[in-house]
Tab-separated table of C-alpha atoms and ligand atoms in Angstrom:
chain	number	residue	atom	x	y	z
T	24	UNK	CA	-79.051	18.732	-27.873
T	25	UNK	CA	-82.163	16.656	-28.311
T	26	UNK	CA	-83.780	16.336	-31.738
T	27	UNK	CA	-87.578	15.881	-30.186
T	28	UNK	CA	-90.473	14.755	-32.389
T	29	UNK	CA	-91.295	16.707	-35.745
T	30	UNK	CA	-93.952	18.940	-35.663
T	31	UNK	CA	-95.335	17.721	-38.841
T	32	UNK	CA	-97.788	19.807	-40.729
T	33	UNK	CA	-100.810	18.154	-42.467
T	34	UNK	CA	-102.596	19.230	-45.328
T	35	UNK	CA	-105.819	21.352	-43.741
T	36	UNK	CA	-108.588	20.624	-45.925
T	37	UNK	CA	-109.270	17.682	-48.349
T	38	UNK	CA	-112.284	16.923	-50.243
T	39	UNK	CA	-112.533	13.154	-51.404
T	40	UNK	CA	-115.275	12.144	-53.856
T	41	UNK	CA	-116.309	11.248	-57.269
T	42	UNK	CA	-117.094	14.220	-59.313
T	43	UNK	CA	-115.873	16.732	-56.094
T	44	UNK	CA	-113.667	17.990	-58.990
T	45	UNK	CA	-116.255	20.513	-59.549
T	46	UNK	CA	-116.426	21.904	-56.092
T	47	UNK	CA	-112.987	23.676	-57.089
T	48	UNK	CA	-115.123	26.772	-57.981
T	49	UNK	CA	-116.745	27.395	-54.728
T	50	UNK	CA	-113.391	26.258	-52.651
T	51	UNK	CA	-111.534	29.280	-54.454
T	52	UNK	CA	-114.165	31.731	-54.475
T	53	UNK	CA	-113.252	33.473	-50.744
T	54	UNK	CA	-109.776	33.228	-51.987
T	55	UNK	CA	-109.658	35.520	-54.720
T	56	UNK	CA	-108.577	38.464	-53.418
T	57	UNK	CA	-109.873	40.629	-56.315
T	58	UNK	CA	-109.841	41.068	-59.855
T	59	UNK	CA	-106.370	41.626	-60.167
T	60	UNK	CA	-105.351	38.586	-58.317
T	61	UNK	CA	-105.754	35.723	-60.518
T	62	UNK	CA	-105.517	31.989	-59.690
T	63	UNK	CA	-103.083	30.491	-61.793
T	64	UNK	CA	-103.837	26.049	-62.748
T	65	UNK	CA	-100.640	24.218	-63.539
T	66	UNK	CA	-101.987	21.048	-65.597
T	67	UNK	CA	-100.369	17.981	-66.847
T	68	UNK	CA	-100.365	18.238	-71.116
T	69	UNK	CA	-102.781	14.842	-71.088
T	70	UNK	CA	-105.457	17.339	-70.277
T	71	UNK	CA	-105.060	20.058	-73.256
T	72	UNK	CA	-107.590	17.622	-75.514
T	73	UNK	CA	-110.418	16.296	-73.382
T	74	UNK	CA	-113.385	17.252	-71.111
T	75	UNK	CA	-111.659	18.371	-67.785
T	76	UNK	CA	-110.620	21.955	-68.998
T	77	UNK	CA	-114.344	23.167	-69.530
T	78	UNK	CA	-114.905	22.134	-65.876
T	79	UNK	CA	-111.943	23.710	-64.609
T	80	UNK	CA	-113.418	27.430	-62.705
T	81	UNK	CA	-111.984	30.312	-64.944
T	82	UNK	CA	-113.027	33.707	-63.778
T	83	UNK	CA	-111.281	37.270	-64.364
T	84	UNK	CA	-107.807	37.163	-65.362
T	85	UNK	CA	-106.810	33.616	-64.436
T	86	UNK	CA	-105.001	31.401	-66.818
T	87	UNK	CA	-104.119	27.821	-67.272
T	88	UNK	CA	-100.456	26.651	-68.043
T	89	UNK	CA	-99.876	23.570	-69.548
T	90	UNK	CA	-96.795	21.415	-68.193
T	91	UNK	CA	-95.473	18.264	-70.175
T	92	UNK	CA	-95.060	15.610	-67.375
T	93	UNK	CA	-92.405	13.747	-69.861
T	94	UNK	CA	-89.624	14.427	-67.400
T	95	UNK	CA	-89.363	14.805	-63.818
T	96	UNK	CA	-89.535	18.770	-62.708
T	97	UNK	CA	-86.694	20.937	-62.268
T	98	UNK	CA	-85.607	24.094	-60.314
T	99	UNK	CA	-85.194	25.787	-63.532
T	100	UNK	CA	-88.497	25.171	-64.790
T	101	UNK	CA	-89.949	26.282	-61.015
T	102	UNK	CA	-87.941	30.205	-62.017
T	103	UNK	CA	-89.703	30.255	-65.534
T	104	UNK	CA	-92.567	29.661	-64.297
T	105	UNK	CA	-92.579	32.076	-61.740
T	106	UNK	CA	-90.911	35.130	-63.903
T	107	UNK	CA	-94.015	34.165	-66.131
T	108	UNK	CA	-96.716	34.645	-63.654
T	109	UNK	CA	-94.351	37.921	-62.286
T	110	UNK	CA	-94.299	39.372	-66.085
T	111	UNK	CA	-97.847	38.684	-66.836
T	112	UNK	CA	-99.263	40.040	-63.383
T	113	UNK	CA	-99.100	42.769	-61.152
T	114	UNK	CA	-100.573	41.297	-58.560
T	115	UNK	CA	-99.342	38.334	-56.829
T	116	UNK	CA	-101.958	35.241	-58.036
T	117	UNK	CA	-104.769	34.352	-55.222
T	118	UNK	CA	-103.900	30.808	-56.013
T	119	UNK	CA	-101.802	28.448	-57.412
T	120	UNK	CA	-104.175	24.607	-58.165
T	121	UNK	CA	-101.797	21.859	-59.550
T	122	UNK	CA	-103.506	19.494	-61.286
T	123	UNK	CA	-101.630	16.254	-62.699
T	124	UNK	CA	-99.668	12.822	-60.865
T	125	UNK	CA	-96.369	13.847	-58.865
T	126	UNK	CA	-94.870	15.737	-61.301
T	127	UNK	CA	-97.185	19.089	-61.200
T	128	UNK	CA	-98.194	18.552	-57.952
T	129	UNK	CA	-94.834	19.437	-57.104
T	130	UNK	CA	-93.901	21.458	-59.695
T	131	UNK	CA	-97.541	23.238	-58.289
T	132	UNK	CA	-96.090	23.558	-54.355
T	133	UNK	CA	-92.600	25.094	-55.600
T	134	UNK	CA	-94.038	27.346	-57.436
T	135	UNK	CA	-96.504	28.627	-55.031
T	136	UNK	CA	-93.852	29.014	-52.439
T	137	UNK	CA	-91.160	30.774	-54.887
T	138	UNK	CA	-93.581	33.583	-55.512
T	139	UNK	CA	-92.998	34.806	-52.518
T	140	UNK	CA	-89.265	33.710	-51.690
T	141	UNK	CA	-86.356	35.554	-53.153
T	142	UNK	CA	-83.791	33.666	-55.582
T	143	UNK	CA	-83.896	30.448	-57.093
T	144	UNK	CA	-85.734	27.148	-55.860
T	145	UNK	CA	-82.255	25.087	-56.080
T	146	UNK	CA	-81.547	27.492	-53.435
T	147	UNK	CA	-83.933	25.734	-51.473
T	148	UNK	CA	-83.395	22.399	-51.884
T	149	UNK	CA	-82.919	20.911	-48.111
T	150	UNK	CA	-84.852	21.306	-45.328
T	151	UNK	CA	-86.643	24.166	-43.417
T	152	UNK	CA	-84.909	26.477	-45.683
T	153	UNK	CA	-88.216	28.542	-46.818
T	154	UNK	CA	-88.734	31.329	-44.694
T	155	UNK	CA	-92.211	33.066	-45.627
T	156	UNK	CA	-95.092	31.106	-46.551
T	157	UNK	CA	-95.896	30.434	-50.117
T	158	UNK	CA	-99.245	31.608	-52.033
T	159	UNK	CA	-102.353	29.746	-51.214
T	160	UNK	CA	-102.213	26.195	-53.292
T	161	UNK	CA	-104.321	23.099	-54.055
T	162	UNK	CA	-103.429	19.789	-55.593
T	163	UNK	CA	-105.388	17.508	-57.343
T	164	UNK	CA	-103.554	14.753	-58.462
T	165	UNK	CA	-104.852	12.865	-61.497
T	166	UNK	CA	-102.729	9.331	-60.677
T	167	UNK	CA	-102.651	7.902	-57.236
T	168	UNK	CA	-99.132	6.631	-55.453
T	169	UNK	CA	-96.625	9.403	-55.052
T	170	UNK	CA	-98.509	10.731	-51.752
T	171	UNK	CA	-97.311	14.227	-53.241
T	172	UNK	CA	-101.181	15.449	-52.223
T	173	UNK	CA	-99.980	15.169	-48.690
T	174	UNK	CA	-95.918	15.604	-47.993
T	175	UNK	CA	-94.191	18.084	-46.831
T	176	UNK	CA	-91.688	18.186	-49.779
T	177	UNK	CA	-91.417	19.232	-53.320
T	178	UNK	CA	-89.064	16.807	-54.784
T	179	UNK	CA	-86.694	18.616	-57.865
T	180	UNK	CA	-84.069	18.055	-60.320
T	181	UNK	CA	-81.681	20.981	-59.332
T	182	UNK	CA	-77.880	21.527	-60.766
T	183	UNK	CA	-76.328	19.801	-58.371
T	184	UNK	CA	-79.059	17.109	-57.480
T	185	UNK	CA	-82.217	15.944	-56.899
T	186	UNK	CA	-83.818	16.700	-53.677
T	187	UNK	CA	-86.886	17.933	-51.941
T	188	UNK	CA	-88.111	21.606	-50.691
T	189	UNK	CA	-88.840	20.605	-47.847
T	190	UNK	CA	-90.120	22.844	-45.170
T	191	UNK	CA	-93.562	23.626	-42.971
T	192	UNK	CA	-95.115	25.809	-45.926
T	193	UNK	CA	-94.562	23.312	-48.457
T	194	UNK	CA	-97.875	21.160	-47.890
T	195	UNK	CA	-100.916	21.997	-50.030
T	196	UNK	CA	-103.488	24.332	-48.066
T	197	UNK	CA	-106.770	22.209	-49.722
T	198	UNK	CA	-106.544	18.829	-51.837
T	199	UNK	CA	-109.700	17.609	-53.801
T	200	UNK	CA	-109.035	14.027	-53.846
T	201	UNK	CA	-111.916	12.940	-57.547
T	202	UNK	CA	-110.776	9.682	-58.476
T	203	UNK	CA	-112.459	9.965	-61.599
T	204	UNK	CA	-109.588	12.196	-62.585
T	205	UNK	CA	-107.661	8.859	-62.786
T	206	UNK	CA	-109.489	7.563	-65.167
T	207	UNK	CA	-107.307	7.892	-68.301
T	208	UNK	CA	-104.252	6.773	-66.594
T	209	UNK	CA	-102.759	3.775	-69.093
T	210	UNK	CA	-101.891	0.636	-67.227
T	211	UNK	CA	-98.099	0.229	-67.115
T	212	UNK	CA	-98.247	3.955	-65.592
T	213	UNK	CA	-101.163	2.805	-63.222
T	214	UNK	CA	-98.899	0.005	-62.033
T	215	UNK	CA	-95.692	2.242	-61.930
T	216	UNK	CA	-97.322	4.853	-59.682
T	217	UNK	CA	-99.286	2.530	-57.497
T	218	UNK	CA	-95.849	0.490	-56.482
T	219	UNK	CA	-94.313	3.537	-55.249
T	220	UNK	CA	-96.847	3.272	-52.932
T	221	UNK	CA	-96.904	-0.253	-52.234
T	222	UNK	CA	-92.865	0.262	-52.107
T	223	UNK	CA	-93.372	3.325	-49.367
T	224	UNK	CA	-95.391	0.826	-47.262
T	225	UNK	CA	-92.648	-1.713	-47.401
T	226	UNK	CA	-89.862	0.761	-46.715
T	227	UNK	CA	-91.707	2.190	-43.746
T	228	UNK	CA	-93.126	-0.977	-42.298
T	229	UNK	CA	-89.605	-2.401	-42.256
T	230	UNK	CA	-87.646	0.365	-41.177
T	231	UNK	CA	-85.871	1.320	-37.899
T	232	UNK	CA	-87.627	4.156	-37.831
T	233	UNK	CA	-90.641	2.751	-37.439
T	234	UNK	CA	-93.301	3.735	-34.573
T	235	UNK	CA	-97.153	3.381	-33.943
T	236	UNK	CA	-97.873	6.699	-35.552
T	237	UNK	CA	-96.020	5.787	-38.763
T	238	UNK	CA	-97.480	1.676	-38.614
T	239	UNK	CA	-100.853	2.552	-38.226
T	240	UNK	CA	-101.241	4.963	-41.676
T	241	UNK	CA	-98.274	1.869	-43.446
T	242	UNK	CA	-100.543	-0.900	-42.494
T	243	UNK	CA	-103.619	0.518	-43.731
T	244	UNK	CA	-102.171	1.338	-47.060
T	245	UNK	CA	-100.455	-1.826	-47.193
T	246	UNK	CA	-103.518	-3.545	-46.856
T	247	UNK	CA	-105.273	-1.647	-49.576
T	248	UNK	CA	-102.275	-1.828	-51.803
T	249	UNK	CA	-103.152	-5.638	-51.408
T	250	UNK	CA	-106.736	-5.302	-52.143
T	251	UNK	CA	-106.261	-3.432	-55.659
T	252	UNK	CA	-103.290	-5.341	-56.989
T	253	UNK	CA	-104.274	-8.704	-56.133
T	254	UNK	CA	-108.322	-8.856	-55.039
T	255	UNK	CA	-110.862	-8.491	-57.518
T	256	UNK	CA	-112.171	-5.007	-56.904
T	257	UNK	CA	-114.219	-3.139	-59.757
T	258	UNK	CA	-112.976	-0.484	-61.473
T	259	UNK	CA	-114.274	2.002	-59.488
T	260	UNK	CA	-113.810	0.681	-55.924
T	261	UNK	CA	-109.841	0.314	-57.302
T	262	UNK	CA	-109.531	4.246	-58.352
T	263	UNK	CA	-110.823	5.062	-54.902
T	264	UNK	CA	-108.832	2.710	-52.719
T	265	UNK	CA	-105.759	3.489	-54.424
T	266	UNK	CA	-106.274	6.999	-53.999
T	267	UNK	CA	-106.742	6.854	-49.962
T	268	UNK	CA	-103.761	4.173	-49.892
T	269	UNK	CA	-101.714	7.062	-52.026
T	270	UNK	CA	-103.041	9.332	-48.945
T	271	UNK	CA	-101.762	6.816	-46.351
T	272	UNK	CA	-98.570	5.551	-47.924
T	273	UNK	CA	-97.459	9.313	-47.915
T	274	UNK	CA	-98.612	9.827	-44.206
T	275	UNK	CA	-96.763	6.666	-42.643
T	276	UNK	CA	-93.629	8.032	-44.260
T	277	UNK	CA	-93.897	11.091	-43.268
T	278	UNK	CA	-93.002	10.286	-39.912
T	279	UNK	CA	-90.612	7.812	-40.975
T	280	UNK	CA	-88.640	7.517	-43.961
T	281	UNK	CA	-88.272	5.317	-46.894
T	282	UNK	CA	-85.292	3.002	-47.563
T	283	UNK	CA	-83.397	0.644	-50.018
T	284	UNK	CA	-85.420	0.981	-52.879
T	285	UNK	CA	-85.683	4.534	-52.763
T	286	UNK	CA	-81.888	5.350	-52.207
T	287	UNK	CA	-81.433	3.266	-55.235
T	288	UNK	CA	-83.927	4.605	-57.091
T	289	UNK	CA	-82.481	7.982	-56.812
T	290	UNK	CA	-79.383	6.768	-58.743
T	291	UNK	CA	-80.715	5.028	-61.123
T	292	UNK	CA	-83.150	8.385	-61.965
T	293	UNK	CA	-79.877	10.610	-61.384
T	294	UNK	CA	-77.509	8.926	-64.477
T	295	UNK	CA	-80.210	8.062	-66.350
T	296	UNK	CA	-83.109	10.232	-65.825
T	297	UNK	CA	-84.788	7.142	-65.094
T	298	UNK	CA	-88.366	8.323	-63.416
T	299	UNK	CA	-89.637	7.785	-60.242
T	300	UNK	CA	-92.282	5.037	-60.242
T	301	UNK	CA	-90.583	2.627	-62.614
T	302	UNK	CA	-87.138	3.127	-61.119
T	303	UNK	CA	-88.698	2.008	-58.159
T	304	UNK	CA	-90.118	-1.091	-59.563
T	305	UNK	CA	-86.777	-2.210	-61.305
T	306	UNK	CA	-84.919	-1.534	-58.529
T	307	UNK	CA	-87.266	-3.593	-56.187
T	308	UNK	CA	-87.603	-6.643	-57.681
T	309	UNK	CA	-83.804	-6.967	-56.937
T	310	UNK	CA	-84.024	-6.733	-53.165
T	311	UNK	CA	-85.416	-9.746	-51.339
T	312	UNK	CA	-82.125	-9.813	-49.639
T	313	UNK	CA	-84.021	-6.889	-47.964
T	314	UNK	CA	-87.403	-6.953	-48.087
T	315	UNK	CA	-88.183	-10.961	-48.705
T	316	UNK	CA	-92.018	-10.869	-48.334
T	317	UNK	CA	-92.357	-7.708	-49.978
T	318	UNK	CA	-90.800	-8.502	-53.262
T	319	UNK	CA	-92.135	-11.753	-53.305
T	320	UNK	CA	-95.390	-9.844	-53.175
T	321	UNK	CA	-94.858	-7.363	-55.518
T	322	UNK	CA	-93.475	-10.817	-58.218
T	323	UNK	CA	-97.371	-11.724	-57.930
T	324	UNK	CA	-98.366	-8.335	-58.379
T	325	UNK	CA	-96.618	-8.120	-61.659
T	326	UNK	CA	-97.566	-11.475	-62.850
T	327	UNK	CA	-101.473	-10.597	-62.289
T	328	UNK	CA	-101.426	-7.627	-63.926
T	329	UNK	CA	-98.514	-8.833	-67.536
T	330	UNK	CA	-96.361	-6.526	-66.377
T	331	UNK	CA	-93.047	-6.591	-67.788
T	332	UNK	CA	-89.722	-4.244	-67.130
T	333	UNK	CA	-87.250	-3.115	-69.397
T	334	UNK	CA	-83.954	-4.941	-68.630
T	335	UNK	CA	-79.967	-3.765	-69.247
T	336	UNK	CA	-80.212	-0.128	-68.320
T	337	UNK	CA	-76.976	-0.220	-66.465
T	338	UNK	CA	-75.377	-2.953	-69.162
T	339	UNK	CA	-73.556	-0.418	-71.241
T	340	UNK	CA	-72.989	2.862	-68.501
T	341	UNK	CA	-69.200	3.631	-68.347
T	342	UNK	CA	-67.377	3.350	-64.924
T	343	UNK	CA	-67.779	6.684	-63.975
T	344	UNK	CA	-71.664	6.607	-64.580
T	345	UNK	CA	-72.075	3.546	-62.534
T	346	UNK	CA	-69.410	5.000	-59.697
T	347	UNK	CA	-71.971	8.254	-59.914
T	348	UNK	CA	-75.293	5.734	-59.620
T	349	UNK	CA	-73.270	4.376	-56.696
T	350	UNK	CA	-72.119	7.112	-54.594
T	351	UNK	CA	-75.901	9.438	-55.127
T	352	UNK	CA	-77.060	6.164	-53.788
T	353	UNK	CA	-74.890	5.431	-50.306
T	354	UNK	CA	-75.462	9.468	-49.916
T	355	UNK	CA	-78.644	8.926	-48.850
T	356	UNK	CA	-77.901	8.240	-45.197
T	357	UNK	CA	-81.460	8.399	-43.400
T	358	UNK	CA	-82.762	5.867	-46.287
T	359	UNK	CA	-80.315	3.841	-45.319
T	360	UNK	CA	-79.829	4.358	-41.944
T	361	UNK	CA	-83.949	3.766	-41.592
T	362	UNK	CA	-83.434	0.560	-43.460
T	363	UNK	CA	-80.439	-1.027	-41.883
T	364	UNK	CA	-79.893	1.140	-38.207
T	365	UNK	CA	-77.339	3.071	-37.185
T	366	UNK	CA	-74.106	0.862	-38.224
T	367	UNK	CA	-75.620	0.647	-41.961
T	368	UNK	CA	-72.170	1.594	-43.081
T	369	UNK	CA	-70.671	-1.653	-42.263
T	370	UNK	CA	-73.556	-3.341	-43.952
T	371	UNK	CA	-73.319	-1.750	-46.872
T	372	UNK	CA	-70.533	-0.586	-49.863
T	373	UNK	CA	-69.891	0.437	-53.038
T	374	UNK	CA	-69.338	-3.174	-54.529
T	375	UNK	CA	-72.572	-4.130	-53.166
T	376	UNK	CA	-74.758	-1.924	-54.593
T	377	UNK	CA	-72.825	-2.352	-57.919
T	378	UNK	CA	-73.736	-5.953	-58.282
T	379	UNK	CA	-77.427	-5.233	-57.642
T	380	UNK	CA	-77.447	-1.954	-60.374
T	381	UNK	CA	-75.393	-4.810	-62.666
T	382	UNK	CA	-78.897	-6.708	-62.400
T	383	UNK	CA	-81.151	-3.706	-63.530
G	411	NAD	P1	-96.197	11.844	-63.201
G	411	NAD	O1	-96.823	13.051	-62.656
G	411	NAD	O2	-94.775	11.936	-63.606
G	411	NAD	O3	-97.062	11.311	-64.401
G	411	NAD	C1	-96.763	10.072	-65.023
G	411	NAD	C2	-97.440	9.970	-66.366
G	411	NAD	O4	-98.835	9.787	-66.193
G	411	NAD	C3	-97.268	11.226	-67.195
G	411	NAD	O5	-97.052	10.847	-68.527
G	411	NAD	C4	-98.602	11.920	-67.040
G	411	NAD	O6	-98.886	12.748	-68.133
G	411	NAD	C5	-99.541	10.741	-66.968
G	411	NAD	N1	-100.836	10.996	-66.323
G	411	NAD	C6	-101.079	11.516	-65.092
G	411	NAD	N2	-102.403	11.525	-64.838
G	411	NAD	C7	-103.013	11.012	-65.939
G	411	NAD	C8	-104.367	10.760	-66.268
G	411	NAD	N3	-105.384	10.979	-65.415
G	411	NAD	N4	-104.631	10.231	-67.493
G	411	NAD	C9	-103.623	9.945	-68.348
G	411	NAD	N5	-102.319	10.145	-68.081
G	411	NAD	C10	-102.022	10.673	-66.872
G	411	NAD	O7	-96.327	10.573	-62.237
G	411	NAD	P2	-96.192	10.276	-60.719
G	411	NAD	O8	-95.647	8.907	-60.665
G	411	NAD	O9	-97.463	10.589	-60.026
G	411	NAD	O10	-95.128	11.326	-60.176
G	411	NAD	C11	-93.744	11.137	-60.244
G	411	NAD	C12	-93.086	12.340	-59.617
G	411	NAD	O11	-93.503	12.439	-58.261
G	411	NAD	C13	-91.575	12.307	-59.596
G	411	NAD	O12	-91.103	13.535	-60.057
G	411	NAD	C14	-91.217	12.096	-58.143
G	411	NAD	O13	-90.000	12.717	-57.783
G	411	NAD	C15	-92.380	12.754	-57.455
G	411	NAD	N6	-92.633	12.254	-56.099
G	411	NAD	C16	-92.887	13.179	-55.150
G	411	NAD	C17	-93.151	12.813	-53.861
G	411	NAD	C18	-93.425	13.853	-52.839
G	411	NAD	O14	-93.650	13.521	-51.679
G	411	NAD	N7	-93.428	15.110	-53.178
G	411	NAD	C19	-93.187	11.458	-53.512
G	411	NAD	C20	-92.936	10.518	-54.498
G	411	NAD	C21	-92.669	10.930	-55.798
G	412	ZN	ZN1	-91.547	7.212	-53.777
């Protein structure tokens, strides 16, 4: 049987601008089903002190939860969240608006789709596994990199592992893409983020699984990548072209898929609860066997910007944690089957991966 080309879903409507933040009311207004129906806002903690909650579009019953982004989000969290809203409401909320980096957004599109699918969301960890479509959401991410605002998957720390939601219903219905909502962001974080952008690029551009669709979306994120990590851009010219890189990086792997880094990455966040954007950078820096130009690029990168990275994470871990870091690692088969083709088992082993993690 052939496999034939995804049918990939995009995100419908997306507003990009400085201050569009406040068009949020209008957007949900022929939404709201009626009083009953409230729209719910999932926002990151860094937002309960500050000016961004009186601008966010309260009417009726709707209510505002406040989610610590401190660790990545979990299946768990996605069920408490939605017995909440269930509890609180008869109705079934008009809207669900994440607001935050990664971490709510995707905490934002499990939630939304759990509302109306029975059971738990570990149960749904895979692909195409969602069967009804989720309640109307938005995401407005706050940090630019992830390219949450735009994939088709809700990444999650389950029982058994870490993996996405993925499935058609899973994209947001309407992004507002303000980046003055990144303005607050502190550096290392900035940096952290942004690479896993700069990192998707990479991974795409050099993959096998590479094709024009995929190229054309990597190169132009790439490119901007270069422009705010190494040009001299202001301030505000930087928040925007990071955001639309964000955009891109998460489009050109959306019909790919990401590699090395990533599979690596995933250990190192598995054992050690390591997150996302900096495992990515301390896994990176380790792979010019792999990605020569990249990492050489990304050195710079780090130098311009006095960054520095923790080192001797994986010094003291017992055998059994590093056997773990290995083996969540080598299951990742399409990273590493994008990076290194269809024989990538005889390229790569256990031992290997064990003297780059000895590194970290
Ligand atoms: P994050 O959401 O974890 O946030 C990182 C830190 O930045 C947090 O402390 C947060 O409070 C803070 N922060 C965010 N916006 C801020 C602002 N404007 N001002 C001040 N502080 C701010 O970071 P992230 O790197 O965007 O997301 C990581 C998550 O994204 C991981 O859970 C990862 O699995 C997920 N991810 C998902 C996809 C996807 O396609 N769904 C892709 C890549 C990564
Ligand atoms: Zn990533």
């Amino acid at each position: 049987k052939s496999i034939g080309y995804k049918n990939f879903p995009m995100v419908p409507r997306v507003v990009f601008g400085k201050g569009s933040f406040d068009q949020l009311g209008d957007i949900l207004l022929p939404k709201r089903r009626n009083a009953e129906a409230p729209v719910i806002f999932l926002i990151d903690e860094v937002f309960e002190r500050g000016d961004l909650i009186a601008r966010v579009p309260l009417m009726f019953n709707d209510k505002i939860i406040f989610v610590s982004a401190e660790e990545e989000p979990k299946t768990q969290q996605v069920d408490a969240l939605v017995d909440l809203i269930r509890e609180e409401y008869s109705e079934l909320p008009s809207g669900i608006v994440g607001i935050g980096g990664g971490t709510l957004l995707d905490l934002s599109k499990a939630v939304a789709l759990m509302l109306t699918n029975k059971g738990s969301a570990h149960q749904y960890q895979g692909w195409d596994l969602i069967e009804k479509p989720g309640v109307y959401h938005v995401g407005i991410p706050t940090i630019s990199g992830t390219g949450a605002e735009v994939s088709r998957t809700a990444v999650l720390l389950g029982p058994n592992r870490k993996l996405g939601i993925n499935s058609d219903f899973t994209p947001f219905d309407q992004v507002i893409l303000d980046p003055d909502l990144t303005k607050g962001v502190p550096k290392d974080q900035w940096f952290y983020t942004g690479m896993d952008c700069f990192i998707h690029c990479v991974e795409s551009l050099n993959g096998t699984y590479l094709n024009a669709f995929s190229q054309s979306y990597g190169e132009k994120a790439f490119d901007l990548c270069k422009e705010v990590f190494l040009g001299d851009l202001t301030e505000e010219e930087s928040r925007d072209k990071l955001m639309m890189a964000s955009w891109h990086g998460g489009m050109s792997i959306a019909y790919s898929q990401v590699g090395v880094a990533h599979a690596l990455s995933y250990g190192l966040s598995y054992v050690l609860g390591v997150k996302h954007g900096i495992g990515n950078c301390l896994v990176f820096r380790h792979l010019e066997e792999y990605y020569p130009a990249g990492v050489e690029m990304f050195n710079s990168m780090m130098n311009k910007h006095r960054i520095s990275l923790p080192t001797g994470l994986c010094k003291s871990l017992s055998e059994t944690e590093m056997d773990t870091m290995i083996s969540v690692s080598l299951s990742m088969k399409p990273l590493w089957e994008n990076a290194l083709g269809k024989d990538w088992n005889s390229k790569v082993g256990p031992e290997h991966l064990r003297r780059i993690f000895q590194q970290i």
